Every structure is written in C-alpha cells, then in structure tokens.
Amino acid sequence: AAAYERRGEYARAVGTYTGILTSYNWYLPAACEQARVFSKAGDWDNATETVSRVLDVDPTNVECLRLLCLHSLLREGAGLRAVSRLQGLLDALARQEPRNARLHYDISRVFARLSGRAPTLLSVTLAMLDVAVKADPDCAVYACELGAQRLLAGDLAGAAAAYRDAGRVDEGSADAVPA
C-alpha cells in the first residue's frame, strides 16, 4: 500500500487497505492509514467516515483526531468546531503521548500555520507547544517555534522573549534567528 501511495496510485493503496481490513477488521492502524490515503486523494467523505469508525472504537486515536482537525480547519475554517476538535486532540495527546515533545511540536506547528491567526486556535497550538517546551527546555527549535506562534498571535514581547531564550539555549543555532 505504501508503494502505491508513493507512486500516487491512491485507489490501489486504498484497495490494499480494504483487503487488510476485510480480513482483520480489528486492525485500527490500517484503517487510520486508509483514512490518510483517502484524504491525500481528496476523498474527504470516505476519509471522515473511516476516521469516525476508528474513533468509535478508540476515541483517543491521535492520528485520526489529527485528520479530523485538519478536515475541520480546511473545510470549515477556524470556527468553534475546529477549536473544539483541536482541543480534543490536545486532550488525546495528553493521555496517549504525554512526553512526546516532538509530536506535540509537529502537530502544533502545522495547525498554527493553518490557523489564519485565529486567537482561539493559536491558544490551543500554544498549549500544545508548551508541552514540548517543558518536556525539552534545551531545544532551540521548540523555543523558536514558540516565538513564531507568539508572533502569529500578535504578542511581540512574548515572541522576542522566546527568541532570546532560543538564542541562550543554543547560541550557534541558525534556528534561533527568525525567518
């Protein structure tokens, strides 16, 4: 399935996952991957249907919640539903991956860039990023991202402080210089 996906043959990749799920309907990672491939192919109806089936069994499935948040944000904008779903993803991360700083950072970064500078969304992405910064305070990349997100939120003083912290953590890091 991964080889088909790399070649852009999404229908064949979905077919492979369907075959796996026909034999092993309990295997949720295949369903999550199938939903991800549906979304890459632009078939959001099937993607959200598959995500819903997974979340019925495992309501804290981080990958499926991430897809659901992405769908909400891209299709409906930065409204209350997107904020609620992003908050649900943050809660699931706290339960499933409480010490995974990189995952918190990665998810926070993507949704902050897609937020359209909406303060309610940025407050959730900043909360995610705060987990990453607290888990790995010596990571200049996380501190720089904190500065970037504070800039998006219009907090210039907070952004400057975060960039100063990043510079102190790693004085030779090019990451500590905002782009």
PDB file of C-alpha atoms in Angstrom:
ATOM      1  CA  ALA A   1       0.000   0.000   0.000  1.00  0.00           C
ATOM      2  CA  ALA A   2       2.835   2.393   0.849  1.00  0.00           C
ATOM      3  CA  ALA A   3       4.482   1.745  -2.533  1.00  0.00           C
ATOM      4  CA  TYR A   4       1.223   2.523  -4.331  1.00  0.00           C
ATOM      5  CA  GLU A   5       0.832   5.667  -2.288  1.00  0.00           C
ATOM      6  CA  ARG A   6       4.366   6.848  -3.098  1.00  0.00           C
ATOM      7  CA  ARG A   7       3.576   6.417  -6.800  1.00  0.00           C
ATOM      8  CA  GLY A   8       0.338   8.362  -6.416  1.00  0.00           C
ATOM      9  CA  GLU A   9      -1.823   5.303  -7.057  1.00  0.00           C
ATOM     10  CA  TYR A  10      -4.216   6.110  -4.247  1.00  0.00           C
ATOM     11  CA  ALA A  11      -7.044   3.846  -5.451  1.00  0.00           C
ATOM     12  CA  ARG A  12      -4.731   0.810  -5.359  1.00  0.00           C
ATOM     13  CA  ALA A  13      -3.418   1.813  -1.926  1.00  0.00           C
ATOM     14  CA  VAL A  14      -6.977   2.144  -0.609  1.00  0.00           C
ATOM     15  CA  GLY A  15      -7.782  -1.257  -2.155  1.00  0.00           C
ATOM     16  CA  THR A  16      -4.859  -2.823  -0.327  1.00  0.00           C
ATOM     17  CA  TYR A  17      -6.020  -1.383   2.986  1.00  0.00           C
ATOM     18  CA  THR A  18      -9.563  -2.524   2.244  1.00  0.00           C
ATOM     19  CA  GLY A  19      -8.241  -6.045   1.728  1.00  0.00           C
ATOM     20  CA  ILE A  20      -6.391  -5.932   5.019  1.00  0.00           C
ATOM     21  CA  LEU A  21      -9.444  -4.602   6.832  1.00  0.00           C
ATOM     22  CA  THR A  22     -11.666  -7.269   5.265  1.00  0.00           C
ATOM     23  CA  SER A  23      -9.540  -9.945   6.885  1.00  0.00           C
ATOM     24  CA  TYR A  24      -8.546  -8.064  10.024  1.00  0.00           C
ATOM     25  CA  ASN A  25     -11.303  -5.533  10.741  1.00  0.00           C
ATOM     26  CA  TRP A  26      -9.942  -5.016  14.263  1.00  0.00           C
ATOM     27  CA  TYR A  27      -6.607  -3.676  12.956  1.00  0.00           C
ATOM     28  CA  LEU A  28      -7.033   0.073  13.520  1.00  0.00           C
ATOM     29  CA  PRO A  29      -3.644   1.205  12.136  1.00  0.00           C
ATOM     30  CA  ALA A  30      -4.717   0.003   8.679  1.00  0.00           C
ATOM     31  CA  ALA A  31      -7.963   1.953   8.976  1.00  0.00           C
ATOM     32  CA  CYS A  32      -6.047   5.087  10.016  1.00  0.00           C
ATOM     33  CA  GLU A  33      -3.713   4.708   7.056  1.00  0.00           C
ATOM     34  CA  GLN A  34      -6.683   4.150   4.755  1.00  0.00           C
ATOM     35  CA  ALA A  35      -8.249   7.393   6.035  1.00  0.00           C
ATOM     36  CA  ARG A  36      -4.972   9.233   5.485  1.00  0.00           C
ATOM     37  CA  VAL A  37      -4.766   7.952   1.891  1.00  0.00           C
ATOM     38  CA  PHE A  38      -8.395   8.941   1.290  1.00  0.00           C
ATOM     39  CA  SER A  39      -7.527  12.460   2.466  1.00  0.00           C
ATOM     40  CA  LYS A  40      -4.448  12.623   0.228  1.00  0.00           C
ATOM     41  CA  ALA A  41      -6.647  11.606  -2.693  1.00  0.00           C
ATOM     42  CA  GLY A  42      -9.090  14.380  -1.796  1.00  0.00           C
ATOM     43  CA  ASP A  43     -11.868  11.946  -0.861  1.00  0.00           C
ATOM     44  CA  TRP A  44     -12.798  13.633   2.401  1.00  0.00           C
ATOM     45  CA  ASP A  45     -16.175  11.899   2.673  1.00  0.00           C
ATOM     46  CA  ASN A  46     -14.594   8.445   2.861  1.00  0.00           C
ATOM     47  CA  ALA A  47     -11.749   9.788   4.994  1.00  0.00           C
ATOM     48  CA  THR A  48     -14.109  11.194   7.629  1.00  0.00           C
ATOM     49  CA  GLU A  49     -16.275   8.067   7.529  1.00  0.00           C
ATOM     50  CA  THR A  50     -13.218   5.882   8.168  1.00  0.00           C
ATOM     51  CA  VAL A  51     -11.996   8.217  10.902  1.00  0.00           C
ATOM     52  CA  SER A  52     -15.418   8.052  12.568  1.00  0.00           C
ATOM     53  CA  ARG A  53     -15.302   4.245  12.580  1.00  0.00           C
ATOM     54  CA  VAL A  54     -11.867   4.286  14.220  1.00  0.00           C
ATOM     55  CA  LEU A  55     -12.878   6.899  16.788  1.00  0.00           C
ATOM     56  CA  ASP A  56     -15.953   4.832  17.700  1.00  0.00           C
ATOM     57  CA  VAL A  57     -13.539   2.107  18.837  1.00  0.00           C
ATOM     58  CA  ASP A  58     -10.654   4.304  20.039  1.00  0.00           C
ATOM     59  CA  PRO A  59     -11.783   7.876  20.820  1.00  0.00           C
ATOM     60  CA  THR A  60      -8.224   8.974  21.633  1.00  0.00           C
ATOM     61  CA  ASN A  61      -6.588   7.832  18.389  1.00  0.00           C
ATOM     62  CA  VAL A  62      -4.184  10.704  17.776  1.00  0.00           C
ATOM     63  CA  GLU A  63      -3.702  10.151  14.046  1.00  0.00           C
ATOM     64  CA  CYS A  64      -7.424  10.033  13.313  1.00  0.00           C
ATOM     65  CA  LEU A  65      -8.098  13.042  15.524  1.00  0.00           C
ATOM     66  CA  ARG A  66      -5.381  14.904  13.624  1.00  0.00           C
ATOM     67  CA  LEU A  67      -7.107  14.107  10.323  1.00  0.00           C
ATOM     68  CA  LEU A  68     -10.450  15.203  11.740  1.00  0.00           C
ATOM     69  CA  CYS A  69      -8.949  18.520  12.885  1.00  0.00           C
ATOM     70  CA  LEU A  70      -7.340  19.022   9.506  1.00  0.00           C
ATOM     71  CA  HIS A  71     -10.668  18.348   7.795  1.00  0.00           C
ATOM     72  CA  SER A  72     -12.477  20.820  10.057  1.00  0.00           C
ATOM     73  CA  LEU A  73      -9.916  23.533   9.554  1.00  0.00           C
ATOM     74  CA  LEU A  74      -9.595  23.143   5.787  1.00  0.00           C
ATOM     75  CA  ARG A  75     -13.269  22.638   5.037  1.00  0.00           C
ATOM     76  CA  GLU A  76     -14.968  24.784   7.654  1.00  0.00           C
ATOM     77  CA  GLY A  77     -12.348  27.332   8.690  1.00  0.00           C
ATOM     78  CA  ALA A  78     -11.162  28.357  12.120  1.00  0.00           C
ATOM     79  CA  GLY A  79     -14.566  28.199  13.788  1.00  0.00           C
ATOM     80  CA  LEU A  80     -15.685  26.739  17.077  1.00  0.00           C
ATOM     81  CA  ARG A  81     -15.829  23.193  15.690  1.00  0.00           C
ATOM     82  CA  ALA A  82     -12.170  23.322  14.627  1.00  0.00           C
ATOM     83  CA  VAL A  83     -11.161  24.734  18.015  1.00  0.00           C
ATOM     84  CA  SER A  84     -13.159  22.057  19.830  1.00  0.00           C
ATOM     85  CA  ARG A  85     -11.616  19.284  17.745  1.00  0.00           C
ATOM     86  CA  LEU A  86      -8.116  20.689  18.215  1.00  0.00           C
ATOM     87  CA  GLN A  87      -8.722  20.833  21.965  1.00  0.00           C
ATOM     88  CA  GLY A  88      -9.858  17.195  21.797  1.00  0.00           C
ATOM     89  CA  LEU A  89      -6.624  16.340  20.009  1.00  0.00           C
ATOM     90  CA  LEU A  90      -4.641  18.124  22.731  1.00  0.00           C
ATOM     91  CA  ASP A  91      -6.502  16.104  25.380  1.00  0.00           C
ATOM     92  CA  ALA A  92      -5.803  12.867  23.498  1.00  0.00           C
ATOM     93  CA  LEU A  93      -2.125  13.773  23.223  1.00  0.00           C
ATOM     94  CA  ALA A  94      -2.040  14.377  26.969  1.00  0.00           C
ATOM     95  CA  ARG A  95      -3.412  10.864  27.540  1.00  0.00           C
ATOM     96  CA  GLN A  96      -1.669   8.919  24.767  1.00  0.00           C
ATOM     97  CA  GLU A  97       1.648  10.731  24.289  1.00  0.00           C
ATOM     98  CA  PRO A  98       2.233  12.980  27.318  1.00  0.00           C
ATOM     99  CA  ARG A  99       6.040  13.012  26.989  1.00  0.00           C
ATOM    100  CA  ASN A 100       6.360  13.038  23.199  1.00  0.00           C
ATOM    101  CA  ALA A 101       7.691  16.552  22.738  1.00  0.00           C
ATOM    102  CA  ARG A 102       8.346  16.116  19.012  1.00  0.00           C
ATOM    103  CA  LEU A 103       4.763  15.037  18.301  1.00  0.00           C
ATOM    104  CA  HIS A 104       3.340  17.983  20.258  1.00  0.00           C
ATOM    105  CA  TYR A 105       5.678  20.311  18.349  1.00  0.00           C
ATOM    106  CA  ASP A 106       4.865  18.837  14.921  1.00  0.00           C
ATOM    107  CA  ILE A 107       1.099  18.992  15.389  1.00  0.00           C
ATOM    108  CA  SER A 108       1.229  22.440  16.957  1.00  0.00           C
ATOM    109  CA  ARG A 109       3.339  23.821  14.126  1.00  0.00           C
ATOM    110  CA  VAL A 110       1.053  22.592  11.349  1.00  0.00           C
ATOM    111  CA  PHE A 111      -2.154  23.843  12.928  1.00  0.00           C
ATOM    112  CA  ALA A 112      -0.625  27.192  13.910  1.00  0.00           C
ATOM    113  CA  ARG A 113       0.295  27.800  10.268  1.00  0.00           C
ATOM    114  CA  LEU A 114      -3.234  26.872   9.172  1.00  0.00           C
ATOM    115  CA  SER A 115      -4.919  28.915  11.910  1.00  0.00           C
ATOM    116  CA  GLY A 116      -5.324  32.098   9.925  1.00  0.00           C
ATOM    117  CA  ARG A 117      -4.086  33.848  13.087  1.00  0.00           C
ATOM    118  CA  ALA A 118      -7.324  32.943  14.884  1.00  0.00           C
ATOM    119  CA  PRO A 119      -6.636  33.614  18.586  1.00  0.00           C
ATOM    120  CA  THR A 120      -8.722  30.677  19.811  1.00  0.00           C
ATOM    121  CA  LEU A 121      -6.862  28.192  17.608  1.00  0.00           C
ATOM    122  CA  LEU A 122      -3.496  29.719  18.455  1.00  0.00           C
ATOM    123  CA  SER A 123      -4.229  29.393  22.173  1.00  0.00           C
ATOM    124  CA  VAL A 124      -4.599  25.624  21.678  1.00  0.00           C
ATOM    125  CA  THR A 125      -1.490  25.317  19.490  1.00  0.00           C
ATOM    126  CA  LEU A 126       0.467  27.333  22.043  1.00  0.00           C
ATOM    127  CA  ALA A 127      -0.739  24.968  24.781  1.00  0.00           C
ATOM    128  CA  MET A 128       0.496  22.006  22.690  1.00  0.00           C
ATOM    129  CA  LEU A 129       3.806  23.696  22.111  1.00  0.00           C
ATOM    130  CA  ASP A 130       4.114  24.494  25.807  1.00  0.00           C
ATOM    131  CA  VAL A 131       4.109  20.746  26.489  1.00  0.00           C
ATOM    132  CA  ALA A 132       7.000  20.297  24.050  1.00  0.00           C
ATOM    133  CA  VAL A 133       8.988  23.185  25.521  1.00  0.00           C
ATOM    134  CA  LYS A 134       8.507  21.900  29.073  1.00  0.00           C
ATOM    135  CA  ALA A 135       9.455  18.347  28.051  1.00  0.00           C
ATOM    136  CA  ASP A 136      12.633  19.507  26.288  1.00  0.00           C
ATOM    137  CA  PRO A 137      13.597  23.002  27.520  1.00  0.00           C
ATOM    138  CA  ASP A 138      17.029  22.761  25.877  1.00  0.00           C
ATOM    139  CA  CYS A 139      15.618  22.550  22.348  1.00  0.00           C
ATOM    140  CA  ALA A 140      16.149  25.826  20.494  1.00  0.00           C
ATOM    141  CA  VAL A 141      13.810  24.709  17.696  1.00  0.00           C
ATOM    142  CA  TYR A 142      10.882  24.491  20.120  1.00  0.00           C
ATOM    143  CA  ALA A 143      11.709  27.882  21.597  1.00  0.00           C
ATOM    144  CA  CYS A 144      11.876  29.389  18.106  1.00  0.00           C
ATOM    145  CA  GLU A 145       8.516  27.893  17.240  1.00  0.00           C
ATOM    146  CA  LEU A 146       7.148  29.438  20.424  1.00  0.00           C
ATOM    147  CA  GLY A 147       8.400  32.785  19.157  1.00  0.00           C
ATOM    148  CA  ALA A 148       6.863  32.243  15.736  1.00  0.00           C
ATOM    149  CA  GLN A 149       3.484  31.324  17.185  1.00  0.00           C
ATOM    150  CA  ARG A 150       3.527  34.273  19.543  1.00  0.00           C
ATOM    151  CA  LEU A 151       4.210  36.480  16.521  1.00  0.00           C
ATOM    152  CA  LEU A 152       1.198  34.952  14.787  1.00  0.00           C
ATOM    153  CA  ALA A 153      -0.851  35.748  17.880  1.00  0.00           C
ATOM    154  CA  GLY A 154       0.380  39.361  17.850  1.00  0.00           C
ATOM    155  CA  ASP A 155       2.392  39.004  21.080  1.00  0.00           C
ATOM    156  CA  LEU A 156       5.578  40.790  20.026  1.00  0.00           C
ATOM    157  CA  ALA A 157       7.084  40.964  23.510  1.00  0.00           C
ATOM    158  CA  GLY A 158       6.452  37.258  24.089  1.00  0.00           C
ATOM    159  CA  ALA A 159       7.925  36.417  20.692  1.00  0.00           C
ATOM    160  CA  ALA A 160      11.067  38.440  21.403  1.00  0.00           C
ATOM    161  CA  ALA A 161      11.461  36.708  24.777  1.00  0.00           C
ATOM    162  CA  ALA A 162      11.083  33.276  23.165  1.00  0.00           C
ATOM    163  CA  TYR A 163      13.682  34.095  20.515  1.00  0.00           C
ATOM    164  CA  ARG A 164      16.059  35.366  23.231  1.00  0.00           C
ATOM    165  CA  ASP A 165      15.536  32.097  25.119  1.00  0.00           C
ATOM    166  CA  ALA A 166      16.274  30.137  21.953  1.00  0.00           C
ATOM    167  CA  GLY A 167      19.479  32.115  21.480  1.00  0.00           C
ATOM    168  CA  ARG A 168      20.523  31.372  25.064  1.00  0.00           C
ATOM    169  CA  VAL A 169      19.786  27.663  24.683  1.00  0.00           C
ATOM    170  CA  ASP A 170      21.838  27.300  21.520  1.00  0.00           C
ATOM    171  CA  GLU A 171      23.943  30.347  20.706  1.00  0.00           C
ATOM    172  CA  GLY A 172      25.210  28.878  17.438  1.00  0.00           C
ATOM    173  CA  SER A 173      21.846  27.805  16.135  1.00  0.00           C
ATOM    174  CA  ALA A 174      20.578  29.352  12.922  1.00  0.00           C
ATOM    175  CA  ASP A 175      17.120  28.224  14.078  1.00  0.00           C
ATOM    176  CA  ALA A 176      17.239  30.879  16.772  1.00  0.00           C
ATOM    177  CA  VAL A 177      17.072  33.563  14.103  1.00  0.00           C
ATOM    178  CA  PRO A 178      13.504  34.077  12.878  1.00  0.00           C
ATOM    179  CA  ALA A 179      12.970  33.797   9.131  1.00  0.00           C
TER     180      ALA A 179
END
